[in-house]
Coordinates of C-alpha atoms and ligand atoms in Angstrom, one line a residue:
M1325 CA 137.6 144.9 116.2
T1326 CA 140.1 147.6 114.7
S1327 CA 141.2 147.4 111.2
N1328 CA 144.9 146.2 112.1
E1329 CA 143.5 143.1 113.9
T1330 CA 142.8 140.0 112.6
Q1331 CA 140.9 137.2 114.5
A1332 CA 142.7 133.9 114.3
S1333 CA 140.1 131.9 116.2
N1334 CA 137.4 132.5 118.9
T1335 CA 140.3 132.8 121.4
I1336 CA 143.3 134.2 119.9
A1337 CA 143.2 137.7 118.3
I1338 CA 146.4 138.5 116.2
Y1339 CA 147.5 142.3 116.0
D1340 CA 151.2 141.5 114.9
D1341 CA 152.5 138.4 113.2
R1342 CA 155.1 137.8 116.1
M1343 CA 152.0 136.8 118.1
T1344 CA 152.1 133.5 116.3
A1345 CA 155.5 132.7 117.9
I1346 CA 153.8 132.8 121.4
V1347 CA 150.5 131.0 120.9
D1348 CA 149.2 128.7 118.2
P1349 CA 146.3 130.8 116.4
D1350 CA 144.0 127.9 116.9
A1351 CA 144.9 127.2 120.6
T1352 CA 141.7 126.5 122.8
L1353 CA 140.9 128.0 126.2
Q1354 CA 140.0 125.7 128.9
K1355 CA 137.8 126.4 131.7
L1356 CA 139.2 124.4 134.7
A1357 CA 137.2 125.6 137.4
D1358 CA 133.9 127.7 138.1
G1359 CA 131.6 128.8 140.8
A1360 CA 133.7 131.5 142.6
V1361 CA 132.6 135.1 143.1
H1362 CA 135.8 136.8 142.1
T1363 CA 139.0 134.9 141.2
E1364 CA 142.5 136.7 141.8
G1365 CA 145.9 135.7 142.6
S1366 CA 146.7 132.7 140.5
V1367 CA 150.1 130.8 141.4
Y1368 CA 151.4 127.4 140.2
L1369 CA 152.9 125.0 142.9
P1370 CA 155.1 122.5 140.6
K1371 CA 155.4 120.1 143.8
D1372 CA 151.9 118.8 143.3
E1373 CA 150.9 120.4 139.8
S1374 CA 148.5 122.5 141.3
V1375 CA 147.1 126.1 141.2
V1376 CA 146.3 128.1 144.4
Y1377 CA 144.3 131.0 143.8
S1378 CA 142.0 133.6 145.7
D1379 CA 138.3 133.9 145.5
A1380 CA 138.8 137.5 146.7
H1381 CA 135.4 138.8 147.1
D1382 CA 134.3 135.6 149.0
N1383 CA 137.0 135.8 151.5
R1384 CA 138.3 132.2 150.4
L1385 CA 141.6 130.6 149.2
L1386 CA 141.1 127.8 146.7
R1387 CA 143.3 125.1 145.1
W1388 CA 142.7 123.5 141.9
S1389 CA 144.5 120.4 140.6
A1390 CA 143.4 118.1 137.7
K1391 CA 143.4 115.2 140.1
D1392 CA 141.4 116.8 143.0
G1393 CA 139.3 119.5 141.2
V1394 CA 138.7 122.5 143.7
T1395 CA 139.2 122.5 147.2
V1396 CA 138.9 125.2 149.8
L1397 CA 142.1 125.9 151.6
R1398 CA 140.9 128.9 153.7
H1399 CA 137.6 130.3 154.6
P1400 CA 137.8 133.0 155.8
S1401 CA 141.0 134.0 154.3
D1402 CA 141.2 137.5 155.4
Y1403 CA 140.6 138.7 151.9
Q1404 CA 143.6 137.1 150.5
N1405 CA 144.4 138.5 147.0
G1406 CA 147.7 138.3 145.2
N1407 CA 149.6 135.0 145.8
C1408 CA 153.4 133.9 145.2
L1409 CA 155.9 131.4 146.1
D1410 CA 159.2 132.6 147.8
L1411 CA 162.5 131.1 147.1
D1412 CA 161.7 128.3 149.4
N1413 CA 158.6 127.6 147.7
R1414 CA 156.3 129.1 150.6
L1415 CA 153.3 130.8 149.6
V1416 CA 153.3 134.6 150.5
S1417 CA 150.3 136.6 149.9
C1418 CA 148.6 139.8 150.2
S1419 CA 145.8 140.2 152.8
G1420 CA 143.4 142.8 152.3
G1421 CA 141.8 142.1 155.4
L1422 CA 144.7 142.1 157.5
R1423 CA 146.3 144.9 155.6
A1424 CA 149.4 142.8 155.6
I1425 CA 152.0 140.6 153.7
I1426 CA 151.5 137.0 154.9
R1427 CA 153.4 133.7 154.6
Q1428 CA 152.4 130.1 155.2
E1429 CA 154.9 128.4 157.3
P1430 CA 155.8 124.6 156.9
N1431 CA 153.4 123.7 159.7
G1432 CA 150.5 125.2 157.8
E1433 CA 150.2 128.3 159.9
W1434 CA 149.8 131.8 158.3
I1435 CA 152.1 134.6 159.8
V1436 CA 152.0 138.2 159.2
L1437 CA 155.5 139.3 157.7
V1438 CA 154.8 143.1 157.5
D1439 CA 151.7 145.4 158.1
R1440 CA 153.3 148.6 158.7
Y1441 CA 155.3 151.4 157.0
Q1442 CA 156.8 154.2 159.2
G1443 CA 154.7 153.1 161.9
K1444 CA 151.3 153.4 160.1
R1445 CA 149.2 150.5 158.9
L1446 CA 149.6 149.6 155.3
N1447 CA 146.5 150.4 153.1
S1448 CA 145.5 146.7 151.7
P1449 CA 148.3 145.0 149.6
N1450 CA 147.1 143.7 146.5
D1451 CA 149.7 141.9 144.6
L1452 CA 153.1 140.8 145.0
V1453 CA 156.2 139.4 143.2
V1454 CA 159.5 137.9 144.7
K1455 CA 162.8 139.0 143.3
R1456 CA 165.8 136.8 142.9
D1457 CA 167.3 138.2 146.0
G1458 CA 164.4 137.0 148.1
S1459 CA 162.9 140.6 148.5
I1460 CA 159.0 141.0 148.2
W1461 CA 157.9 144.0 146.0
F1462 CA 154.3 144.6 146.6
T1463 CA 151.4 147.1 145.8
D1464 CA 149.3 148.7 148.2
P1465 CA 146.1 150.4 147.1
P1466 CA 143.2 150.9 149.5
Y1467 CA 140.7 148.6 147.9
G1468 CA 140.5 146.5 151.3
I1469 CA 139.5 149.7 153.0
T1470 CA 137.0 151.3 150.3
E1471 CA 135.4 148.1 148.9
P1472 CA 133.4 146.2 151.5
N1473 CA 134.2 142.9 149.6
Q1474 CA 137.9 143.1 149.8
G1475 CA 138.7 143.6 153.5
Y1476 CA 137.4 144.9 156.6
G1477 CA 137.3 148.6 156.1
G1478 CA 138.9 151.1 158.3
E1479 CA 140.9 154.4 158.2
Q1480 CA 143.6 154.8 155.7
E1481 CA 146.7 155.9 157.2
Q1482 CA 149.3 156.0 154.6
P1483 CA 149.1 159.3 152.6
G1484 CA 149.2 157.3 149.1
S1485 CA 149.3 154.0 147.4
Y1486 CA 152.7 152.9 146.9
V1487 CA 154.7 150.0 145.6
Y1488 CA 157.0 148.6 148.6
R1489 CA 160.1 146.5 148.7
F1490 CA 160.0 144.4 151.9
D1491 CA 163.0 142.2 152.7
P1492 CA 161.9 139.2 155.1
A1493 CA 165.6 138.6 155.8
T1494 CA 166.2 142.1 157.6
G1495 CA 162.6 143.2 158.2
V1496 CA 163.4 146.3 156.2
I1497 CA 160.4 148.0 154.1
N1498 CA 161.1 150.9 151.5
A1499 CA 158.4 152.8 149.7
I1500 CA 159.8 152.5 146.0
V1501 CA 157.1 153.7 143.7
T1502 CA 155.1 156.7 145.0
D1503 CA 153.8 158.4 141.9
M1504 CA 150.9 156.2 141.0
L1505 CA 147.2 156.5 141.9
R1506 CA 146.2 152.9 142.4
P1507 CA 149.1 150.4 141.9
N1508 CA 147.8 146.8 141.5
G1509 CA 149.6 144.0 139.6
L1510 CA 153.2 143.9 139.0
T1511 CA 156.2 142.2 137.6
F1512 CA 159.7 142.4 136.6
S1513 CA 161.7 141.8 133.3
P1514 CA 163.5 138.5 133.1
D1515 CA 166.5 140.6 133.8
E1516 CA 165.0 142.2 136.8
C1517 CA 166.1 145.5 135.3
T1518 CA 162.5 146.9 134.6
L1519 CA 159.8 147.1 137.0
Y1520 CA 156.0 147.1 135.3
V1521 CA 153.2 148.1 137.5
S1522 CA 149.4 148.4 136.4
D1523 CA 147.4 151.2 137.6
S1524 CA 143.8 150.5 138.0
S1525 CA 142.6 153.8 139.2
A1526 CA 139.9 154.2 136.4
F1527 CA 138.2 151.4 138.3
N1528 CA 136.3 153.8 140.7
L1529 CA 138.1 157.2 140.2
P1530 CA 136.6 159.3 137.5
D1531 CA 140.0 160.8 136.5
G1532 CA 141.9 157.7 136.9
Y1533 CA 144.3 155.7 134.9
H1534 CA 144.0 152.3 133.0
Y1535 CA 147.5 151.9 132.2
I1536 CA 150.8 150.0 133.0
R1537 CA 153.9 152.0 134.1
A1538 CA 157.6 150.8 133.6
Y1539 CA 160.3 151.7 135.7
D1540 CA 164.1 151.4 135.4
V1541 CA 165.4 149.5 138.4
V1542 CA 168.4 151.4 139.6
S1543 CA 169.2 149.5 143.0
D1544 CA 167.4 147.7 145.9
R1545 CA 165.9 150.9 146.9
Q1546 CA 165.3 152.9 144.0
V1547 CA 163.8 153.1 140.3
A1548 CA 163.9 155.7 137.8
N1549 CA 162.6 156.6 134.5
G1550 CA 158.9 156.1 135.4
R1551 CA 156.7 156.0 132.1
V1552 CA 153.5 154.9 130.6
F1553 CA 154.4 151.5 129.0
A1554 CA 151.0 150.7 127.6
V1555 CA 147.5 151.9 127.9
I1556 CA 145.0 149.1 128.3
D1557 CA 141.7 149.1 127.0
P1558 CA 138.9 148.0 127.6
G1559 CA 138.9 147.9 131.2
Q1560 CA 141.8 148.4 133.6
P1561 CA 145.1 146.3 133.9
D1562 CA 145.4 144.0 136.9
G1563 CA 147.8 141.0 137.1
L1564 CA 150.9 141.1 135.1
C1565 CA 153.6 138.6 134.1
V1566 CA 156.4 138.1 131.6
D1567 CA 157.8 135.3 129.5
E1568 CA 161.4 134.2 129.0
P1569 CA 161.9 136.7 126.0
G1570 CA 160.4 139.5 127.9
H1571 CA 157.0 139.8 126.5
V1572 CA 154.5 141.5 129.1
F1573 CA 151.4 139.5 129.6
A1574 CA 148.5 141.8 131.1
T1575 CA 144.9 141.0 132.3
A1576 CA 142.4 143.4 131.0
Q1577 CA 138.5 143.3 130.4
D1578 CA 138.5 141.4 127.2
G1579 CA 141.3 138.8 128.2
V1580 CA 145.0 138.6 128.6
Q1581 CA 146.8 141.4 126.2
I1582 CA 150.5 140.5 125.2
Y1583 CA 152.8 143.2 124.5
T1584 CA 156.7 143.5 123.2
S1585 CA 159.1 144.8 125.9
E1586 CA 158.7 148.2 123.9
G1587 CA 155.2 148.1 124.5
T1588 CA 153.8 147.0 121.2
L1589 CA 150.6 145.1 121.3
L1590 CA 151.1 141.8 119.7
G1591 CA 147.8 140.1 120.2
K1592 CA 145.2 139.0 122.7
I1593 CA 143.8 135.7 124.4
L1594 CA 140.3 136.4 124.5
V1595 CA 138.6 135.3 127.6
P1596 CA 134.9 135.5 128.4
E1597 CA 135.1 137.1 131.7
V1598 CA 137.0 140.0 133.1
C1599 CA 140.6 138.8 133.9
A1600 CA 142.0 139.6 137.1
N1601 CA 145.5 137.5 137.3
I1602 CA 147.8 135.3 135.4
T1603 CA 150.5 132.8 136.2
F1604 CA 152.8 130.3 134.0
G1605 CA 152.9 126.8 135.2
G1606 CA 152.5 123.3 134.0
K1607 CA 155.1 120.7 133.7
T1608 CA 157.2 122.6 131.2
G1609 CA 156.3 126.0 132.3
N1610 CA 154.3 126.9 129.2
R1611 CA 150.7 126.8 130.4
L1612 CA 149.2 130.1 131.3
F1613 CA 146.6 129.9 134.2
I1614 CA 144.1 133.0 134.1
A1615 CA 142.0 133.9 137.1
A1616 CA 138.9 135.8 135.5
G1617 CA 135.5 136.3 136.8
H1618 CA 133.9 133.3 138.4
A1619 CA 136.5 130.8 137.0
L1620 CA 139.9 129.7 136.4
Y1621 CA 141.1 129.2 132.8
A1622 CA 144.3 127.9 131.4
I1623 CA 145.9 127.7 127.9
D1624 CA 148.9 126.4 126.3
L1625 CA 151.5 128.5 124.7
K1626 CA 154.7 128.2 122.8
T1627 CA 156.5 130.4 125.4
K1628 CA 157.3 129.7 128.8
G1629 CA 157.2 132.1 132.0
V1630 CA 160.4 133.2 133.9
K1631 CA 161.5 130.9 136.6
Ligands
MG364 MG1 145.1 142.6 141.6

């Protein structure tokens, strides 16, 4: 612990008094489900109050609800990783195995939306977010190629690891962010004027990064003013999300770290396993679901996620 940190409870570490407006210092972390190899890609489904999440290293897609516990939705899942809902509440997901963005249709079938850029195969989409205009923004690091438990291997065809914008209405795909090593989790500020992207390259590159970059969203096709928003320690940042006031929630080795939109660390939700992804949910949108290690956790907050 650093000198400017106070430990409010076993779960909440406070670095700045503003943290107490986000979470009760005595809030408790609940473990909802266990037994996965490596959980990822948590997304909340309001229609049945469930959480769909990936067991990304065991090639499975899982579902948890208070009523049913854990059920297996897909096995194999073609190394599904990040999951999200589109504007029609369909699941859209990153497939590290198919090296594609996929979507579940109303009949339950999964279809490939996009798997190429400029005629070459994508690396292995990792995480995604749907913007209010319906476009899908996703990261494309090569982990499904380089890591045997995240995809089916193969040759990398893209010259780099980019953040793409794909418009399912037109089929147009554009590379938006091209200056990162291993873009991973991503999210927009509540006004969608800022794009935040994790770079997890320190995971397996000696000179890699473990920071979050922020970009000004200039247009549908362009971002500008890329800068380091926050350096994440310990570990690397993975999944990201924001709450209504614009705080940035970042997964890290020690839990979920919470930053102001200026990049000041307010505090941490300490989790006993390495955190990979987070999503807001619950009846009133103030429950944070955390995919970490072998498990799915939840904690109630005083703040809500962005719709
Ligand atoms: Mg990820």
